[in-house]
Coordinates of C-alpha atoms and ligand atoms in Angstrom, one line a residue:
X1 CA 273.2 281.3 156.5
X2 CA 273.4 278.0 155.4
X3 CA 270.8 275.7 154.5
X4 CA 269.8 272.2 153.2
X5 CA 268.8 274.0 149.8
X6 CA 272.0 276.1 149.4
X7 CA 272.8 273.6 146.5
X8 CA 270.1 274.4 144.3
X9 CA 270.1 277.4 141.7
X10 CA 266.5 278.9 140.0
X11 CA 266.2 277.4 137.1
X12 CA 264.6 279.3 134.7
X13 CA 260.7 279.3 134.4
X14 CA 258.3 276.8 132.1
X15 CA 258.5 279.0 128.7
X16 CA 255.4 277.8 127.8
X17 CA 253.8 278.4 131.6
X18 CA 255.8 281.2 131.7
X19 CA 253.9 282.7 128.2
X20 CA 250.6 282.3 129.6
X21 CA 251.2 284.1 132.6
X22 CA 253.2 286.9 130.7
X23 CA 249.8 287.4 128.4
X24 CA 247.6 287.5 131.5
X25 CA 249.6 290.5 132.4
X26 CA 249.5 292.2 129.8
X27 CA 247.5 294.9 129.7
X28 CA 247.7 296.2 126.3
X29 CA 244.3 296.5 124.4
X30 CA 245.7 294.8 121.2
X31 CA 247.2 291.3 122.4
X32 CA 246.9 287.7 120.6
X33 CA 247.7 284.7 122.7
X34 CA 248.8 282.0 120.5
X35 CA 250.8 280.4 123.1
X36 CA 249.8 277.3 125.2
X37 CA 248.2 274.6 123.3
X38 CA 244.3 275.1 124.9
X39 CA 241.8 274.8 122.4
X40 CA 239.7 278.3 122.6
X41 CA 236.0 279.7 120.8
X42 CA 235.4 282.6 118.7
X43 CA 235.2 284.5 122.1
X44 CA 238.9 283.5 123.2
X45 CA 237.3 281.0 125.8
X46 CA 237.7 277.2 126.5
X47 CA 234.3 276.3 127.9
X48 CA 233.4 273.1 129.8
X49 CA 231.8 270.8 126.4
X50 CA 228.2 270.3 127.0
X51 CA 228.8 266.6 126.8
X52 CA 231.7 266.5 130.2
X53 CA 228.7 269.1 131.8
X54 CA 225.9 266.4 131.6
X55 CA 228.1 263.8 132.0
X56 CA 229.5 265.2 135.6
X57 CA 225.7 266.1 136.8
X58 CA 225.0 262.4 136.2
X59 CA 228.4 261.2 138.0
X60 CA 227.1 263.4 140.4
X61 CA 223.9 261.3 141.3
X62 CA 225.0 258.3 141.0
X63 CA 227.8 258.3 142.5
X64 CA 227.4 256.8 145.8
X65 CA 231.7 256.3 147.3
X66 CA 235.1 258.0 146.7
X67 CA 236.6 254.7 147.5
X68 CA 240.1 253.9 145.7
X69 CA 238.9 252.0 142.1
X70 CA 242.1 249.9 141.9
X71 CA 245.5 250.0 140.4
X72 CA 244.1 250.2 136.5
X73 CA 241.6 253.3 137.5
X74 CA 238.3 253.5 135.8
X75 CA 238.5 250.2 133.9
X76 CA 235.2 251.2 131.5
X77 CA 237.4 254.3 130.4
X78 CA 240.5 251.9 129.4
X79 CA 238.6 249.7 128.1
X80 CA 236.5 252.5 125.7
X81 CA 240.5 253.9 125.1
X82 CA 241.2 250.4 123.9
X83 CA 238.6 250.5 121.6
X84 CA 239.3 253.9 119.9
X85 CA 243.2 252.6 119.7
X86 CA 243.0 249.0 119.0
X87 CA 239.7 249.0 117.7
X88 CA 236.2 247.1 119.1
X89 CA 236.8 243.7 117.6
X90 CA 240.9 243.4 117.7
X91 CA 242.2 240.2 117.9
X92 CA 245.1 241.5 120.1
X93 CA 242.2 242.5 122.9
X94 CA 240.9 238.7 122.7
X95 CA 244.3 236.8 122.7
X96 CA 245.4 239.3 125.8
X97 CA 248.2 240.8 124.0
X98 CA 247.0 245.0 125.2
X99 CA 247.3 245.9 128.9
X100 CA 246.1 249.8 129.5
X101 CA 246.0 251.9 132.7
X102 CA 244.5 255.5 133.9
X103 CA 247.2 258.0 134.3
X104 CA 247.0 261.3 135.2
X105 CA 246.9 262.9 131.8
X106 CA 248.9 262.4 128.9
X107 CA 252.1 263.1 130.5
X108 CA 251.0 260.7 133.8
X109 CA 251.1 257.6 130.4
X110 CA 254.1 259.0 129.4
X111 CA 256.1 258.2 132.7
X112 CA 254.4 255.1 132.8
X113 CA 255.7 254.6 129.6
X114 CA 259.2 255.8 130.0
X115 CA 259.1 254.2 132.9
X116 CA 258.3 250.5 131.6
X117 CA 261.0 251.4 128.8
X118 CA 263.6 251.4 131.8
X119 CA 262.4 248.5 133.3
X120 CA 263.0 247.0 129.8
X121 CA 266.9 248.1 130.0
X122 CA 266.2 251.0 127.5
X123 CA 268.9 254.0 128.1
X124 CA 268.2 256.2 125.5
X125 CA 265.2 257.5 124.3
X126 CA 265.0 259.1 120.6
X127 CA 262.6 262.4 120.3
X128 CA 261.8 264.1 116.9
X129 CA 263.4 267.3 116.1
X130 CA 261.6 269.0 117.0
X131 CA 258.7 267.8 119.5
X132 CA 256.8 269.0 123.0
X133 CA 259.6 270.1 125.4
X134 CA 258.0 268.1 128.1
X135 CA 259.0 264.5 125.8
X136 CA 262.6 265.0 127.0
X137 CA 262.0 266.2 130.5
X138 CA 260.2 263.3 131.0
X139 CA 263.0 260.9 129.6
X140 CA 265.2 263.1 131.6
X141 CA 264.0 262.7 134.9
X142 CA 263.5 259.1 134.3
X143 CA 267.2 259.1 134.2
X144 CA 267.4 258.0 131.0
X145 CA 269.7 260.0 128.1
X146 CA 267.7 261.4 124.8
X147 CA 268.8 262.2 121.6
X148 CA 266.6 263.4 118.3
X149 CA 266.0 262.2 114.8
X150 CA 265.2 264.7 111.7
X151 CA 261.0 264.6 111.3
X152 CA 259.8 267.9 109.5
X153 CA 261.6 269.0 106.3
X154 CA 261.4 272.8 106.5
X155 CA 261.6 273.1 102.6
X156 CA 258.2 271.8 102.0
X157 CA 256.7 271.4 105.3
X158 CA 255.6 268.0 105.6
X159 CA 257.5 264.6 107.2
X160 CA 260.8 263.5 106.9
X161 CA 260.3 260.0 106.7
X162 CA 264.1 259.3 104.7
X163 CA 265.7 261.8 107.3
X164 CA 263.7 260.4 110.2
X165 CA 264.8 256.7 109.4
X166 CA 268.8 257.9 108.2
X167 CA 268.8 259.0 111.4
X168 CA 266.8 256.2 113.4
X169 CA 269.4 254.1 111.8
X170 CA 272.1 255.6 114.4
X171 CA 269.8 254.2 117.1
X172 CA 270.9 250.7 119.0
X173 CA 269.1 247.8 119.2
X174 CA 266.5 248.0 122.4
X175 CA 266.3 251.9 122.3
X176 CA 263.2 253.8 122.8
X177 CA 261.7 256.1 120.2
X178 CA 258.8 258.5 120.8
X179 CA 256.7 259.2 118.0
X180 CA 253.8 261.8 117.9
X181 CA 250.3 260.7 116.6
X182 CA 248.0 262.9 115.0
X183 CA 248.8 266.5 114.8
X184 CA 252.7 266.7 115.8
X185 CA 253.3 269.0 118.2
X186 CA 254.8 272.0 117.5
X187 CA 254.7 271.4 113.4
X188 CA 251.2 269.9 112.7
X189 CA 253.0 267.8 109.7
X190 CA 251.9 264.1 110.3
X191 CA 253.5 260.9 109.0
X192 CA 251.2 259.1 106.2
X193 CA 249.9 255.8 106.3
X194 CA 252.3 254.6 104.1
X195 CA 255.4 256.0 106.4
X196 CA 253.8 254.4 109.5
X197 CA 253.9 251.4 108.1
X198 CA 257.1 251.9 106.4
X199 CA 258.5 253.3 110.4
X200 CA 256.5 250.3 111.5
X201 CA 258.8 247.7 109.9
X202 CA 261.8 249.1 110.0
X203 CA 261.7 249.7 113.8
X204 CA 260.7 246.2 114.3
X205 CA 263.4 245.0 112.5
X206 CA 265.8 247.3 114.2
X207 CA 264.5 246.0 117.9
X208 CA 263.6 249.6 119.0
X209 CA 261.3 250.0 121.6
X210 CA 258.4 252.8 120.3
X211 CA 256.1 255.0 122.3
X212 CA 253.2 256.3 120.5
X213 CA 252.1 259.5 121.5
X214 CA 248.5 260.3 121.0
X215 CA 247.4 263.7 122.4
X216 CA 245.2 265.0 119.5
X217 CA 243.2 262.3 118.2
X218 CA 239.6 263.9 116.7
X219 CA 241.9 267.0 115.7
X220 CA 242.9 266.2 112.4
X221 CA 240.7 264.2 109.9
X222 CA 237.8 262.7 112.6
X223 CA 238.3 259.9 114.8
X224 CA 238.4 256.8 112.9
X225 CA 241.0 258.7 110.1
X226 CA 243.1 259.9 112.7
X227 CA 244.0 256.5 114.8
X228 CA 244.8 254.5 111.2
X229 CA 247.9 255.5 110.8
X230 CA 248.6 254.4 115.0
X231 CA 247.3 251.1 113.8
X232 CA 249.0 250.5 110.8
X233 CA 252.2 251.4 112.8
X234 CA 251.0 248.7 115.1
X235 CA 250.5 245.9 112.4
X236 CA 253.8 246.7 111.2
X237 CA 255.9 246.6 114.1
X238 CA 253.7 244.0 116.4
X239 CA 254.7 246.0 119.3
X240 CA 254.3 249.7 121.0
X241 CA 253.4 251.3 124.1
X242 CA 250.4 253.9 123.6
X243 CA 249.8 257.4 125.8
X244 CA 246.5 258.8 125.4
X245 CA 245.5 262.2 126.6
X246 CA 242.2 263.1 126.5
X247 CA 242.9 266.7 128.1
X248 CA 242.6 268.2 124.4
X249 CA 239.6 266.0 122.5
X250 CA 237.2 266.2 125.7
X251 CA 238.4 269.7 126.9
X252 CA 239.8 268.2 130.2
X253 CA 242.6 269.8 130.5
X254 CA 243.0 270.1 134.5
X255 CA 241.1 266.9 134.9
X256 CA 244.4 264.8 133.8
X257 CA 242.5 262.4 132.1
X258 CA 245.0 259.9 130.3
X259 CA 245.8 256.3 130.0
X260 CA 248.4 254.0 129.0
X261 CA 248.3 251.3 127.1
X262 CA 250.9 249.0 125.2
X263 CA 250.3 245.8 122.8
X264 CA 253.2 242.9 122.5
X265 CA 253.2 240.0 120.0
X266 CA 252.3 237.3 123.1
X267 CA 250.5 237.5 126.2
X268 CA 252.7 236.4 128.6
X269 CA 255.2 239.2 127.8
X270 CA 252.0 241.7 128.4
X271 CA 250.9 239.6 131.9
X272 CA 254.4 240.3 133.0
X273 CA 254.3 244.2 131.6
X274 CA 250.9 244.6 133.4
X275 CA 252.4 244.0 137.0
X276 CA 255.6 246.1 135.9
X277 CA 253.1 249.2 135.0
X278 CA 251.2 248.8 138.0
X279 CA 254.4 248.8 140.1
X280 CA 255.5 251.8 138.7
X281 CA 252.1 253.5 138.8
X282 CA 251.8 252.3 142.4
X283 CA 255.4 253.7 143.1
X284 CA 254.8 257.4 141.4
X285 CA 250.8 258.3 142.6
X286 CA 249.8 255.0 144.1
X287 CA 246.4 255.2 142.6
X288 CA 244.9 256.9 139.5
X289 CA 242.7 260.0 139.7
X290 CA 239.1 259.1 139.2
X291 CA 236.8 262.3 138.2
X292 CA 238.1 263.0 134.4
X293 CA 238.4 258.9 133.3
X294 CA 235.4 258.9 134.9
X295 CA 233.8 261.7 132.6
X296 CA 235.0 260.4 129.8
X297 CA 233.8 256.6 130.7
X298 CA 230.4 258.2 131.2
X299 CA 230.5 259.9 128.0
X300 CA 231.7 257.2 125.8
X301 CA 228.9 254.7 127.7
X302 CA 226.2 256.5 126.1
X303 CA 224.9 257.2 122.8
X304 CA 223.7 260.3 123.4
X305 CA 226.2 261.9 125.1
X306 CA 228.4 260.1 122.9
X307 CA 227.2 261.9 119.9
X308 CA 227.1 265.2 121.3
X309 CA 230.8 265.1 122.1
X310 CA 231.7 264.0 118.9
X311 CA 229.3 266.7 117.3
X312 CA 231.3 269.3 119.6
X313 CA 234.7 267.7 118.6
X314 CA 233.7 268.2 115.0
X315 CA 233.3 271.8 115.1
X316 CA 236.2 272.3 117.0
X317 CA 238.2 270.6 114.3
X318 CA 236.4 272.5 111.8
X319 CA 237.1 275.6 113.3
X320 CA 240.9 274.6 113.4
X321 CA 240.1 273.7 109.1
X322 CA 238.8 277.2 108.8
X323 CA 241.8 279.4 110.5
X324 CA 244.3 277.3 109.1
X325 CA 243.0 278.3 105.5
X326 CA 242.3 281.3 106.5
X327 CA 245.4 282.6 108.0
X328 CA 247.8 280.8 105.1
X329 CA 245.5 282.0 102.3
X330 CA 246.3 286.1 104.2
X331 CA 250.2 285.0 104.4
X332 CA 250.5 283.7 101.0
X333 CA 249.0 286.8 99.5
X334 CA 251.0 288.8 101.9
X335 CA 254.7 287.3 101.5
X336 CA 254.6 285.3 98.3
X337 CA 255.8 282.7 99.8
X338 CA 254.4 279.2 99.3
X339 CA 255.7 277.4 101.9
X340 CA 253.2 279.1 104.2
X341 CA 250.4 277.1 102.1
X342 CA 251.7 274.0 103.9
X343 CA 249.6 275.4 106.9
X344 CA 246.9 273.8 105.4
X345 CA 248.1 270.6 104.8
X346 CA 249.0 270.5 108.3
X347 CA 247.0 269.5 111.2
X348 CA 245.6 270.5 114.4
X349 CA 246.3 273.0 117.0
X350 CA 249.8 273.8 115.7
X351 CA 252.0 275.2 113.4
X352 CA 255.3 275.9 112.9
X353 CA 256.5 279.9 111.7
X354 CA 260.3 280.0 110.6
X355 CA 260.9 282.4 113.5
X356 CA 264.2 282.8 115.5
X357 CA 263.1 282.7 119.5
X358 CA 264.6 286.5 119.2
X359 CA 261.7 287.1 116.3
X360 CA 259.4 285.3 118.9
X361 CA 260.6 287.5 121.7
X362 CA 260.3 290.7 119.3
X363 CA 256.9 289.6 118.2
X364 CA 255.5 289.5 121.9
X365 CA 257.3 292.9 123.1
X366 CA 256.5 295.1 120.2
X367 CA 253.2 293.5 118.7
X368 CA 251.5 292.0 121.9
X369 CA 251.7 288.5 119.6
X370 CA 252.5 285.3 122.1
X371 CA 254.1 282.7 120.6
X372 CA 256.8 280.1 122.4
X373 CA 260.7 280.5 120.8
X374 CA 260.5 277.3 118.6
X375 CA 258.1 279.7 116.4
X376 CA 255.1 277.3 117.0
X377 CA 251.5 279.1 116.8
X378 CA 248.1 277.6 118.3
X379 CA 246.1 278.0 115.1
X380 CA 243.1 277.7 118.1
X381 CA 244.2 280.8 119.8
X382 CA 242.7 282.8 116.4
X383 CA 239.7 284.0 115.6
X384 CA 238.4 285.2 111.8
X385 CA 238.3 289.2 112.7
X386 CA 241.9 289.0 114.4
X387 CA 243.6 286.9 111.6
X388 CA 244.1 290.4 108.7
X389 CA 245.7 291.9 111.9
X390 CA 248.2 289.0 113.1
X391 CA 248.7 288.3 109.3
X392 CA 250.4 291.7 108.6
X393 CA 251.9 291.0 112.0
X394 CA 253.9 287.9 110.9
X395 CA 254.3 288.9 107.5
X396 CA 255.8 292.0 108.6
X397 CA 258.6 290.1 110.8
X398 CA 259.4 287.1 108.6
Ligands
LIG1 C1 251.2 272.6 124.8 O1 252.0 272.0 124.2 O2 251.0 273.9 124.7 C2 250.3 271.9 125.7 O3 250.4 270.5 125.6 C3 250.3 272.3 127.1 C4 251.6 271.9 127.8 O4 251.4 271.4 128.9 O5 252.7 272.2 127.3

C-alpha cells in the first residue's frame, strides 16, 4: 500500500538515547552506566537539588498566572545569566552591546544561535573534533554544511590550540565556529586562558562568526574560574554569541532551562540582532518555557537559596575531583600507561578512553560497562566501591 510516508527509511536510533534505554534493560546484577551525561550520587541517583525543591514550593505560592511572559522569557533569569557570563558591572551590559533570551535548554540557545548565524549569511559551521553529536545535528538541520577542526591532541591529552587554529585557518571569512566552554564534551580537556585569548584574536581577525557553548559552568574549577576563559575569549574577539544550559549546574535536566545570549562591538548591530532572535524564537516555539528559568531566577534572587545551590554545586564538582583521581590513579597502576593521568587534569563529567566503538560495543556486551562509541565515560556515573571493578574492566580491554 502506498502512503505519504513511503519515502522515509528508519534511521537508526539516538546512540546516546539509545544507551540509556539499553542499560535500563539490562538485567544483569553487575552493570555500570557511564553513558548519558546526567550527573548521579553515591547511590547512582540524580535527585531534585534542595535549592530547585524550595525554590519551586515558593514559585508555587506566589505564583498567581500562567500567562505568556513575553518573547525574551523570564527576563530576571537572563538577566542573572548575563551576570554570570558577562559579569555584574560589564561595560558591554550598560552601552547595550549583550541581548540574551530563554530557550528551551541548551540546545533550544543553540538553534537560536545557529539560527542568527544564518540570518548573518553563515554556510558553514566549524565543530571540534571531536564534540557532542547533537552540535552538528543542529547545524545540520538548520541547513547549513559543518566541517571540524583538530581540538584534543591524543598524545598528551590536553588542547590543540596550533592544530585547532592550522585548521581554523582553512575556514572563510564570515564562517561560524562552535567552541565548548568549560568541560569539553566528550574529552574534558579545556582551552587555557592564554589559548582563549590567543583563539579570541585570531578569530577576530579572521571575521569568523563564534558560538560559545557553555553547558558545564560550576563543573570544573567553581563558577567565577570557569567563565574567565569565556570572557577573555570575549575581550579578545569583541564579538560571540553565548548558549547557556543550566540543565547540568542546577540539575534541570527535563526542565530545558537555557538561554541565549550574544555580545557585538556596537549596539545598534545588537538592536537589530535582538528582533532577528526573537523572530526566530517566535518562528521555532513562539514563546519560551517558563517553569525551569523560572527556578533558576528564583534561586539566583536570593541569598540563601543562592548559597545552598552553590554549596550543592560544590560537592558535586568535588565528587567529580575525587573519581577522576581515583579512577586514573587505579589505571595508571593497572596499565602503566601515563597518558591515563591526564584524567585528572581534565574536567567535568567526561573523559575520553582510547576505545574503538567495537571495544565500546565489546565492553557493554561482555562486562555490563555503558559507554557511547567515541570511548567517552561520565566520570559522574562512578562511585568509589565500583571504580577497582570498572578499573580492571578498562584496563583489561585497552
Ligand atoms: C550528553 O552529552 O550525554 C548529554 O548532554 C545528554 C544529551 O542530550 O546528549
Amino acid at each position: 500500500m502506498t502512503s505519504a510516508f513511503s519515502p522515509l527509511s528508519p534511521l537508526p536510533p539516538d546512540a546516546l538515547l539509545g544507551l540509556m534505554t539499553a542499560f535500563r534493560e539490562d538485567d544483569r546484577a553487575e552493570k555500570f552506566d557511564l553513558g548519558v551525561g546526567v550527573y548521579k550520587d553515591d547511590q547512582g541517583n540524580t535527585p531534585v537539588m534542595s535549592a530547585v525543591a524550595k525554590a519551586e514550593a515558593l514559585m508555587l505560592q506566589r505564583q498567581t498566572t500562567k500567562v505568556y511572559e513575553g518573547p525574551r522569557g523570564n527576563v530576571d533569569f537572563c538577566n542573572a545569566i548575563e551576570d554570570f557570563v558577562f559579569g555584574v558591572d560589564a561595560p558591554v551590559r550598560k552601552e547595550g552591546r549583550t541581548l540574551s533570551f530563554t530557550a528551551p535548554g541548551g540546545c533550544g540557545a543553540l538553534s537560536l544561535g545557529v539560527g542568527l548565524m544564518r540570518r548573518l549569511g553563515v554556510k558553514k559551521v566549524w565543530v571540534s573534533d571531536p564534540t557532542w553529536p547533537n552540535h552538528p545535528k543542529v547545524v545540520q538541520s538548520a541547513g547549513l554544511t559543518t566541517d571540524s577542526y583538530r581540538y584534543a591532541d591524543p598524545d598528551t591529552g590536553t588542547a590543540d590550540r596550533a592544530g585547532m587554529l592550522e585548521d581554523l585557518a582553512k575556514a572563510e571569512r564570515g564562517d561560524g565556529v562552535i567552541v565548548q566552554g568549560p568541560c569539553h564534551n566528550p574529552t574534558g580537556i579545556d582551552l587555557t586562558l592564554d589559548d582563549w585569548r590567543a583563539v579570541g584574536a585570531f578569530v577576530k581577525e579572521r571575521g569568523l562568526i563564534v558560538m560559545l557553548d557553555v553547558a558545564y559552568h560550576g563543573f570544573a574549577h567553581g563558577l567565577d574560574k570557569d567563565i574567565a576563559g569565556v570572557r577573555a575569549f570575549i575581550d579578545a574577539a569583541g564579538e560571540a554569541l553565548i548558549s547557556y544550559s543550566c540543565s547540568k549546574n542546577f540539575g534541570l535536566y527535563r526542565e530545558r532551562a537555557g538561554c541565549f545570549l550574544a555580545v557585538g562591538e556596537t549596539a545598534d548591530g545588537i538592536a537589530a540582532a535582538t528582533t532577528h532572535v526573537a523572530d526566530i524564537s517566535r518562528a521555532t516555539w513562539s514563546m519560551p518555557p517558563a517553569h525551569g528559568a523560572g527556578i533558576v531566577a528564583t534561586i539566583l534572587g536570593d541569598a540563601a537559596l543562592r548559597a545552598e545551590w552553590e554549596a550543592e554545586l560544590t560537592s558535586m564538582r568535588e565528587r567529580m575531583i575525587s573519581l577522576r583521581q581515583a579512577l586514573s590513579g587505579e589505571l595508571v597502576q593497572r596499565t602503566g600507561s601515563n597518558l591515563l593521568a591526564s584524567l585528572t587534569t581534565q574536567n567535568g563529567m567526561f573523559s575520553q578512553l582510547p576505545v574503538t566503538p567495537e571495544g565500546a560495543k565489546a565492553l557493554r556486551e561482555e562486562s555490563g560497562l555503558y559507554m557511547p562509541g567515541s570511548g567517552r565515560i561520565n566520570i559522574a556515573g562512578l562511585n568509589l566501591k565500583d571504580i577497582p571493578r570498572v578499573a580492571e574492566i578498562i584496563a583489561t580491554a585497552l
